[in-house]
């Protein structure tokens, strides 16, 4: 993964992107943790590699394993593949991950939206990341990337150079929590990340839940 990280980090120069990072010290939880971040596009791979801590593996949809050499590289990089379409299978894999992350002292990076989303807001969170954190009794560390919409036109797949703000938020402890607390933990994480997303993206969070830029 270190090799991948070095390679992918150079892509930002190619795309004229700059990352403004805050809160890296929040990764220093001194134990394994579950990192959760918003997911907008494949460009997130650069954002991921920009701050990926050592000893951190990612959870990916299993379809990515069958994408030729990229799938092989991801497999060799230690990526864990889940079948999103089978909750029972995904649960089993994640239960294994909870054990492995403790025995091998690794962090796990999950995109709780479960899919790329460029709509300028956050999709509702899936609960797997939060079940994992509670099963392993490790902190959840939220990471938020600002909206790419200011420089990336998904329709034309075109983007000008831009700055992406990244914030690593305070860890959320799960010690003592049980599966009954998953929904509350998910919602708490969601609202903190959504608020940060609007702030970093210069969006106003309208009372009715929609978002618009300050400029409108
Ligand atoms: C130089 C060239 C280099 C080239 C290559 C290199 C570059 C890249 C290399 C490396 C980096 C790769 C990074 C790749 C990133 C790819 C990212 C993705 O693929 S994102 C998509 C996949 N990820 C996810 O889907 C994660 C989010 N999803 C979940 O966590 C889901 O919860 C789930 C585990 C998949 C289950 O799915 P489901 O839709 O059923 O989820 P729900 O949350 O609605 O849960 C339903 C139900 O089940 C309960 N539940 C969920 N999980 C668990 C669990 N683990 N244990 C127990 N119960 C669980 C949940 O509570 C719900 O029940 P209820 O409603 O009663 O609460
Ligand atoms: C190819 C050039 C485009 C920009 C380059 C940026 C750097 C890319 C680095 C390596 C390229 C290969 C990365 C393979 C991993 C792809 C991760 C990804 O974004 O998969 C989608 C998945 O999460 C969710 O799938 P869906 O949104 O549900 O379907």
mmCIF file of C-alpha atoms and ligand atoms in Angstrom:
data_model
loop_
_atom_site.group_PDB
_atom_site.id
_atom_site.type_symbol
_atom_site.label_atom_id
_atom_site.label_comp_id
_atom_site.label_asym_id
_atom_site.label_seq_id
_atom_site.Cartn_x
_atom_site.Cartn_y
_atom_site.Cartn_z
ATOM 1 C CA UNK A 1 0.000 0.000 0.000
ATOM 2 C CA UNK A 2 2.964 2.340 0.608
ATOM 3 C CA UNK A 3 3.965 1.896 -3.042
ATOM 4 C CA UNK A 4 0.387 2.541 -4.231
ATOM 5 C CA UNK A 5 0.206 5.578 -1.949
ATOM 6 C CA UNK A 6 3.413 7.070 -3.370
ATOM 7 C CA UNK A 7 2.234 6.444 -6.944
ATOM 8 C CA UNK A 8 -1.306 7.754 -6.505
ATOM 9 C CA UNK A 9 -0.202 10.827 -4.532
ATOM 10 C CA UNK A 10 1.609 12.087 -7.628
ATOM 11 C CA UNK A 11 -1.667 12.144 -9.594
ATOM 12 C CA UNK A 12 -2.689 15.388 -7.886
ATOM 13 C CA UNK A 13 0.021 17.269 -9.775
ATOM 14 C CA UNK A 14 -1.297 15.808 -13.009
ATOM 15 C CA UNK A 15 -4.803 17.026 -12.149
ATOM 16 C CA UNK A 16 -3.688 20.336 -10.624
ATOM 17 C CA UNK A 17 -5.338 19.489 -7.300
ATOM 18 C CA UNK A 18 -4.186 20.696 -3.893
ATOM 19 C CA UNK A 19 -5.204 19.270 -0.521
ATOM 20 C CA UNK A 20 -5.547 21.477 2.558
ATOM 21 C CA UNK A 21 -5.472 19.049 5.495
ATOM 22 C CA UNK A 22 -6.445 19.629 9.133
ATOM 23 C CA UNK A 23 -6.612 17.331 12.157
ATOM 24 C CA UNK A 24 -4.112 14.605 11.221
ATOM 25 C CA UNK A 25 -3.276 14.328 14.917
ATOM 26 C CA UNK A 26 -6.711 12.733 15.377
ATOM 27 C CA UNK A 27 -5.414 9.574 13.707
ATOM 28 C CA UNK A 28 -3.109 9.069 16.686
ATOM 29 C CA UNK A 29 -5.584 7.068 18.752
ATOM 30 C CA UNK A 30 -2.822 4.635 19.813
ATOM 31 C CA UNK A 31 -4.918 1.630 18.802
ATOM 32 C CA UNK A 32 -6.787 0.260 15.790
ATOM 33 C CA UNK A 33 -9.740 2.413 14.705
ATOM 34 C CA UNK A 34 -12.408 2.563 12.008
ATOM 35 C CA UNK A 35 -11.967 5.557 9.705
ATOM 36 C CA UNK A 36 -15.116 6.688 7.850
ATOM 37 C CA UNK A 37 -15.171 9.289 5.066
ATOM 38 C CA UNK A 38 -17.531 10.699 2.456
ATOM 39 C CA UNK A 39 -17.140 9.374 -1.087
ATOM 40 C CA UNK A 40 -17.703 11.537 -4.183
ATOM 41 C CA UNK A 41 -15.790 9.965 -7.058
ATOM 42 C CA UNK A 42 -12.732 8.013 -8.131
ATOM 43 C CA UNK A 43 -10.834 11.201 -7.316
ATOM 44 C CA UNK A 44 -11.275 10.159 -3.693
ATOM 45 C CA UNK A 45 -8.435 7.747 -4.301
ATOM 46 C CA UNK A 46 -6.083 10.708 -4.337
ATOM 47 C CA UNK A 47 -7.664 12.152 -1.210
ATOM 48 C CA UNK A 48 -7.371 8.737 0.434
ATOM 49 C CA UNK A 49 -3.705 8.345 -0.385
ATOM 50 C CA UNK A 50 -2.989 11.955 0.651
ATOM 51 C CA UNK A 51 -3.607 11.188 4.326
ATOM 52 C CA UNK A 52 -3.777 7.378 4.581
ATOM 53 C CA UNK A 53 -2.066 6.373 7.846
ATOM 54 C CA UNK A 54 0.356 3.421 7.780
ATOM 55 C CA UNK A 55 -1.233 0.100 8.702
ATOM 56 C CA UNK A 56 -4.655 1.032 7.352
ATOM 57 C CA UNK A 57 -6.653 -1.215 5.005
ATOM 58 C CA UNK A 58 -9.751 -0.241 2.997
ATOM 59 C CA UNK A 59 -13.076 -2.005 2.512
ATOM 60 C CA UNK A 60 -14.098 -2.166 -1.164
ATOM 61 C CA UNK A 61 -16.939 -3.633 -3.198
ATOM 62 C CA UNK A 62 -15.876 -7.035 -4.483
ATOM 63 C CA UNK A 63 -16.545 -6.014 -8.093
ATOM 64 C CA UNK A 64 -13.325 -4.013 -7.920
ATOM 65 C CA UNK A 65 -11.333 -7.218 -7.432
ATOM 66 C CA UNK A 66 -12.201 -8.213 -11.001
ATOM 67 C CA UNK A 67 -10.943 -5.007 -12.618
ATOM 68 C CA UNK A 68 -7.780 -6.515 -14.108
ATOM 69 C CA UNK A 69 -4.453 -5.195 -12.897
ATOM 70 C CA UNK A 70 -6.068 -2.538 -10.691
ATOM 71 C CA UNK A 71 -7.935 -5.302 -8.866
ATOM 72 C CA UNK A 72 -4.703 -7.236 -8.434
ATOM 73 C CA UNK A 73 -2.891 -4.149 -7.143
ATOM 74 C CA UNK A 74 -5.694 -3.529 -4.662
ATOM 75 C CA UNK A 75 -5.609 -7.162 -3.538
ATOM 76 C CA UNK A 76 -1.848 -7.007 -3.073
ATOM 77 C CA UNK A 77 -2.310 -3.714 -1.215
ATOM 78 C CA UNK A 78 -4.386 -5.559 1.387
ATOM 79 C CA UNK A 79 -7.816 -4.194 0.399
ATOM 80 C CA UNK A 80 -10.729 -6.173 1.928
ATOM 81 C CA UNK A 81 -13.547 -6.973 -0.520
ATOM 82 C CA UNK A 82 -17.191 -7.280 0.493
ATOM 83 C CA UNK A 83 -20.315 -8.312 -1.350
ATOM 84 C CA UNK A 84 -22.612 -5.323 -0.907
ATOM 85 C CA UNK A 85 -25.534 -7.298 -2.300
ATOM 86 C CA UNK A 86 -25.410 -9.919 0.450
ATOM 87 C CA UNK A 87 -25.742 -8.407 3.907
ATOM 88 C CA UNK A 88 -25.157 -11.767 5.583
ATOM 89 C CA UNK A 89 -21.926 -12.305 3.635
ATOM 90 C CA UNK A 90 -20.793 -8.732 4.307
ATOM 91 C CA UNK A 91 -21.566 -9.139 8.008
ATOM 92 C CA UNK A 92 -19.439 -12.305 8.156
ATOM 93 C CA UNK A 93 -16.500 -10.592 6.448
ATOM 94 C CA UNK A 94 -16.791 -7.572 8.718
ATOM 95 C CA UNK A 95 -16.977 -9.774 11.833
ATOM 96 C CA UNK A 96 -13.680 -11.319 10.722
ATOM 97 C CA UNK A 97 -12.244 -7.854 10.162
ATOM 98 C CA UNK A 98 -13.140 -6.904 13.752
ATOM 99 C CA UNK A 99 -10.991 -9.785 15.019
ATOM 100 C CA UNK A 100 -8.126 -9.206 12.575
ATOM 101 C CA UNK A 101 -7.861 -5.482 13.217
ATOM 102 C CA UNK A 102 -7.263 -6.198 16.917
ATOM 103 C CA UNK A 103 -4.876 -9.135 16.421
ATOM 104 C CA UNK A 104 -2.883 -7.335 13.721
ATOM 105 C CA UNK A 105 -3.316 -3.797 15.086
ATOM 106 C CA UNK A 106 -4.607 -2.377 11.799
ATOM 107 C CA UNK A 107 -6.971 0.507 11.048
ATOM 108 C CA UNK A 108 -9.850 0.062 8.611
ATOM 109 C CA UNK A 109 -11.093 2.766 6.186
ATOM 110 C CA UNK A 110 -14.746 2.493 5.112
ATOM 111 C CA UNK A 111 -16.975 4.701 2.929
ATOM 112 C CA UNK A 112 -20.268 4.480 4.891
ATOM 113 C CA UNK A 113 -22.321 5.960 2.039
ATOM 114 C CA UNK A 114 -21.532 2.667 0.264
ATOM 115 C CA UNK A 115 -21.290 4.294 -3.175
ATOM 116 C CA UNK A 116 -19.866 7.347 -4.950
ATOM 117 C CA UNK A 117 -22.067 10.391 -4.517
ATOM 118 C CA UNK A 118 -21.489 13.738 -6.202
ATOM 119 C CA UNK A 119 -24.820 15.345 -5.336
ATOM 120 C CA UNK A 120 -23.333 17.979 -3.044
ATOM 121 C CA UNK A 121 -24.683 16.329 0.098
ATOM 122 C CA UNK A 122 -24.123 13.101 2.040
ATOM 123 C CA UNK A 123 -26.163 9.956 1.401
ATOM 124 C CA UNK A 124 -27.633 8.229 4.468
ATOM 125 C CA UNK A 125 -24.959 6.053 6.109
ATOM 126 C CA UNK A 126 -24.914 2.295 6.023
ATOM 127 C CA UNK A 127 -24.309 0.764 9.449
ATOM 128 C CA UNK A 128 -21.529 -1.756 8.772
ATOM 129 C CA UNK A 129 -18.659 0.558 9.753
ATOM 130 C CA UNK A 130 -20.318 1.312 13.088
ATOM 131 C CA UNK A 131 -21.106 -2.330 13.837
ATOM 132 C CA UNK A 132 -17.455 -3.047 13.119
ATOM 133 C CA UNK A 133 -16.208 -0.336 15.493
ATOM 134 C CA UNK A 134 -18.517 -1.517 18.290
ATOM 135 C CA UNK A 135 -17.645 -5.196 17.719
ATOM 136 C CA UNK A 136 -13.944 -4.338 17.988
ATOM 137 C CA UNK A 137 -14.595 -1.687 20.679
ATOM 138 C CA UNK A 138 -12.349 0.764 18.797
ATOM 139 C CA UNK A 139 -12.895 4.479 18.072
ATOM 140 C CA UNK A 140 -14.518 5.794 14.886
ATOM 141 C CA UNK A 141 -12.462 8.566 13.250
ATOM 142 C CA UNK A 142 -14.550 10.639 10.791
ATOM 143 C CA UNK A 143 -12.790 12.223 7.783
ATOM 144 C CA UNK A 144 -14.524 14.788 5.557
ATOM 145 C CA UNK A 145 -13.506 15.965 2.080
ATOM 146 C CA UNK A 146 -14.994 19.191 0.704
ATOM 147 C CA UNK A 147 -17.259 19.029 -2.325
ATOM 148 C CA UNK A 148 -15.555 18.484 -5.677
ATOM 149 C CA UNK A 149 -18.443 20.295 -7.395
ATOM 150 C CA UNK A 150 -16.500 23.584 -7.348
ATOM 151 C CA UNK A 151 -14.028 22.194 -9.883
ATOM 152 C CA UNK A 152 -15.315 18.870 -11.208
ATOM 153 C CA UNK A 153 -18.202 18.641 -13.678
ATOM 154 C CA UNK A 154 -19.350 15.020 -13.435
ATOM 155 C CA UNK A 155 -21.481 15.267 -16.546
ATOM 156 C CA UNK A 156 -18.614 16.427 -18.761
ATOM 157 C CA UNK A 157 -16.125 14.450 -16.618
ATOM 158 C CA UNK A 158 -14.088 17.626 -16.762
ATOM 159 C CA UNK A 159 -12.350 19.454 -13.999
ATOM 160 C CA UNK A 160 -10.180 22.515 -13.595
ATOM 161 C CA UNK A 161 -7.489 22.605 -10.932
ATOM 162 C CA UNK A 162 -8.973 22.992 -7.462
ATOM 163 C CA UNK A 163 -8.367 22.879 -3.737
ATOM 164 C CA UNK A 164 -9.862 20.080 -1.665
ATOM 165 C CA UNK A 165 -10.225 20.736 2.050
ATOM 166 C CA UNK A 166 -9.839 17.673 4.245
ATOM 167 C CA UNK A 167 -10.602 17.505 7.959
ATOM 168 C CA UNK A 168 -9.906 14.579 10.287
ATOM 169 C CA UNK A 169 -12.395 14.972 13.160
ATOM 170 C CA UNK A 170 -12.129 13.968 16.812
ATOM 171 C CA UNK A 171 -12.309 10.208 17.401
ATOM 172 C CA UNK A 172 -15.674 8.913 18.656
ATOM 173 C CA UNK A 173 -15.190 6.304 21.406
ATOM 174 C CA UNK A 174 -17.187 3.049 21.253
ATOM 175 C CA UNK A 175 -15.933 1.436 24.482
ATOM 176 C CA UNK A 176 -18.907 0.075 26.371
ATOM 177 C CA UNK A 177 -21.276 0.498 23.406
ATOM 178 C CA UNK A 178 -23.365 -2.466 22.231
ATOM 179 C CA UNK A 179 -25.107 -3.269 18.905
ATOM 180 C CA UNK A 180 -28.177 -1.470 20.286
ATOM 181 C CA UNK A 181 -26.157 1.754 20.139
ATOM 182 C CA UNK A 182 -25.306 1.401 16.425
ATOM 183 C CA UNK A 183 -28.107 3.589 15.109
ATOM 184 C CA UNK A 184 -27.311 6.423 17.517
ATOM 185 C CA UNK A 185 -23.569 6.182 16.729
ATOM 186 C CA UNK A 186 -24.301 6.175 12.979
ATOM 187 C CA UNK A 187 -26.583 9.204 13.228
ATOM 188 C CA UNK A 188 -24.124 11.115 15.429
ATOM 189 C CA UNK A 189 -21.298 10.512 12.998
ATOM 190 C CA UNK A 190 -23.508 11.376 10.036
ATOM 191 C CA UNK A 191 -24.604 14.738 11.414
ATOM 192 C CA UNK A 192 -21.075 15.756 12.457
ATOM 193 C CA UNK A 193 -19.683 14.844 9.039
ATOM 194 C CA UNK A 194 -22.536 16.492 7.134
ATOM 195 C CA UNK A 195 -22.085 19.734 9.074
ATOM 196 C CA UNK A 196 -18.329 19.639 8.385
ATOM 197 C CA UNK A 197 -18.946 18.860 4.706
ATOM 198 C CA UNK A 198 -21.124 21.965 4.301
ATOM 199 C CA UNK A 199 -18.624 24.123 6.195
ATOM 200 C CA UNK A 200 -15.615 22.911 4.176
ATOM 201 C CA UNK A 201 -17.571 23.226 0.913
ATOM 202 C CA UNK A 202 -18.877 26.742 1.631
ATOM 203 C CA UNK A 203 -22.438 25.419 1.543
ATOM 204 C CA UNK A 204 -25.277 26.616 3.759
ATOM 205 C CA UNK A 205 -27.262 23.820 5.377
ATOM 206 C CA UNK A 206 -30.849 25.012 4.731
ATOM 207 C CA UNK A 207 -33.342 24.305 7.562
ATOM 208 C CA UNK A 208 -35.232 21.955 5.253
ATOM 209 C CA UNK A 209 -32.041 19.893 4.937
ATOM 210 C CA UNK A 210 -31.132 20.981 1.403
ATOM 211 C CA UNK A 211 -27.855 22.794 0.764
ATOM 212 C CA UNK A 212 -26.957 25.851 -1.315
ATOM 213 C CA UNK A 213 -23.744 27.820 -1.757
ATOM 214 C CA UNK A 214 -23.264 31.090 0.077
ATOM 215 C CA UNK A 215 -23.158 32.743 -3.331
ATOM 216 C CA UNK A 216 -26.729 31.865 -4.392
HETATM 217 C C1 LIG B 1 -0.678 3.453 -9.770
HETATM 218 C C2 LIG B 1 -1.962 2.795 -10.130
HETATM 219 C C3 LIG B 1 -2.704 2.295 -8.895
HETATM 220 C C4 LIG B 1 -3.967 1.541 -9.271
HETATM 221 C C5 LIG B 1 -4.752 0.924 -8.125
HETATM 222 C C6 LIG B 1 -4.560 1.561 -6.836
HETATM 223 C C7 LIG B 1 -5.442 2.509 -6.307
HETATM 224 C C8 LIG B 1 -6.342 2.156 -5.275
HETATM 225 C C9 LIG B 1 -5.748 1.153 -4.302
HETATM 226 C C10 LIG B 1 -6.138 1.003 -3.050
HETATM 227 C C11 LIG B 1 -7.285 1.752 -2.417
HETATM 228 C C12 LIG B 1 -8.583 1.112 -2.797
HETATM 229 C C13 LIG B 1 -9.726 1.793 -2.125
HETATM 230 C C14 LIG B 1 -10.985 1.323 -2.770
HETATM 231 C C15 LIG B 1 -12.178 2.006 -2.185
HETATM 232 C C16 LIG B 1 -13.446 1.440 -2.771
HETATM 233 C C17 LIG B 1 -14.628 1.894 -1.949
HETATM 234 C C18 LIG B 1 -15.901 1.157 -2.256
HETATM 235 O O1 LIG B 1 -15.915 0.160 -2.949
HETATM 236 S S1 LIG B 1 -17.307 1.824 -1.493
HETATM 237 C C19 LIG B 1 -18.483 0.534 -1.656
HETATM 238 C C20 LIG B 1 -18.212 -0.635 -0.715
HETATM 239 N N1 LIG B 1 -18.257 -0.244 0.697
HETATM 240 C C21 LIG B 1 -19.396 -0.288 1.418
HETATM 241 O O2 LIG B 1 -20.451 -0.634 0.938
HETATM 242 C C22 LIG B 1 -19.281 0.094 2.898
HETATM 243 C C23 LIG B 1 -20.559 0.614 3.443
HETATM 244 N N2 LIG B 1 -21.571 -0.470 3.531
HETATM 245 C C24 LIG B 1 -21.798 -1.110 4.741
HETATM 246 O O3 LIG B 1 -21.113 -0.938 5.728
HETATM 247 C C25 LIG B 1 -23.075 -1.943 4.792
HETATM 248 O O4 LIG B 1 -23.627 -1.820 6.098
HETATM 249 C C26 LIG B 1 -22.845 -3.455 4.492
HETATM 250 C C27 LIG B 1 -21.949 -4.086 5.537
HETATM 251 C C28 LIG B 1 -22.250 -3.593 3.108
HETATM 252 C C29 LIG B 1 -24.233 -4.165 4.558
HETATM 253 O O5 LIG B 1 -25.020 -3.609 3.512
HETATM 254 P P1 LIG B 1 -26.576 -3.215 3.737
HETATM 255 O O6 LIG B 1 -27.028 -2.395 2.560
HETATM 256 O O7 LIG B 1 -27.374 -4.402 4.097
HETATM 257 O O8 LIG B 1 -26.366 -2.267 4.960
HETATM 258 P P2 LIG B 1 -27.232 -1.661 6.125
HETATM 259 O O9 LIG B 1 -26.280 -0.784 6.814
HETATM 260 O O10 LIG B 1 -28.523 -1.118 5.634
HETATM 261 O O11 LIG B 1 -27.555 -2.930 7.123
HETATM 262 C C30 LIG B 1 -28.711 -3.704 6.965
HETATM 263 C C31 LIG B 1 -28.982 -4.328 8.317
HETATM 264 O O12 LIG B 1 -27.867 -5.150 8.723
HETATM 265 C C32 LIG B 1 -27.304 -4.639 9.931
HETATM 266 N N3 LIG B 1 -25.831 -4.753 9.786
HETATM 267 C C33 LIG B 1 -25.061 -4.154 8.850
HETATM 268 N N4 LIG B 1 -23.772 -4.483 9.021
HETATM 269 C C34 LIG B 1 -23.744 -5.308 10.110
HETATM 270 C C35 LIG B 1 -22.685 -5.972 10.797
HETATM 271 N N5 LIG B 1 -21.404 -5.856 10.397
HETATM 272 N N6 LIG B 1 -23.002 -6.729 11.867
HETATM 273 C C36 LIG B 1 -24.304 -6.830 12.263
HETATM 274 N N7 LIG B 1 -25.366 -6.231 11.673
HETATM 275 C C37 LIG B 1 -25.058 -5.479 10.600
HETATM 276 C C38 LIG B 1 -27.753 -3.215 10.050
HETATM 277 O O13 LIG B 1 -27.787 -2.798 11.392
HETATM 278 C C39 LIG B 1 -29.119 -3.282 9.413
HETATM 279 O O14 LIG B 1 -30.036 -3.802 10.331
HETATM 280 P P3 LIG B 1 -31.104 -2.811 11.047
HETATM 281 O O15 LIG B 1 -31.752 -1.999 9.945
HETATM 282 O O16 LIG B 1 -32.029 -3.716 11.783
HETATM 283 O O17 LIG B 1 -30.265 -1.958 11.953
HETATM 284 C C1 LIG B 2 -8.322 7.083 -14.047
HETATM 285 C C2 LIG B 2 -8.127 8.555 -13.832
HETATM 286 C C3 LIG B 2 -9.182 9.224 -12.943
HETATM 287 C C4 LIG B 2 -8.643 9.952 -11.730
HETATM 288 C C5 LIG B 2 -7.442 9.280 -11.143
HETATM 289 C C6 LIG B 2 -7.355 9.450 -9.617
HETATM 290 C C7 LIG B 2 -6.437 8.441 -8.972
HETATM 291 C C8 LIG B 2 -6.937 7.008 -9.272
HETATM 292 C C9 LIG B 2 -5.955 5.987 -8.792
HETATM 293 C C10 LIG B 2 -6.003 4.741 -9.227
HETATM 294 C C11 LIG B 2 -7.051 4.350 -10.207
HETATM 295 C C12 LIG B 2 -7.680 3.005 -9.845
HETATM 296 C C13 LIG B 2 -8.505 3.106 -8.540
HETATM 297 C C14 LIG B 2 -9.418 1.920 -8.375
HETATM 298 C C15 LIG B 2 -10.330 2.094 -7.153
HETATM 299 C C16 LIG B 2 -11.658 2.768 -7.555
HETATM 300 C C17 LIG B 2 -12.350 3.301 -6.297
HETATM 301 C C18 LIG B 2 -13.762 3.722 -6.566
HETATM 302 O O1 LIG B 2 -14.104 4.884 -6.623
HETATM 303 O O2 LIG B 2 -14.643 2.651 -6.784
HETATM 304 C C19 LIG B 2 -16.058 2.951 -6.745
HETATM 305 C C20 LIG B 2 -16.607 2.414 -5.425
HETATM 306 O O3 LIG B 2 -16.043 3.154 -4.406
HETATM 307 C C21 LIG B 2 -18.100 2.533 -5.326
HETATM 308 O O4 LIG B 2 -18.645 2.052 -6.500
HETATM 309 P P1 LIG B 2 -20.057 2.655 -7.012
HETATM 310 O O5 LIG B 2 -19.990 4.158 -6.864
HETATM 311 O O6 LIG B 2 -21.121 2.044 -6.115
HETATM 312 O O7 LIG B 2 -20.160 2.216 -8.441
#
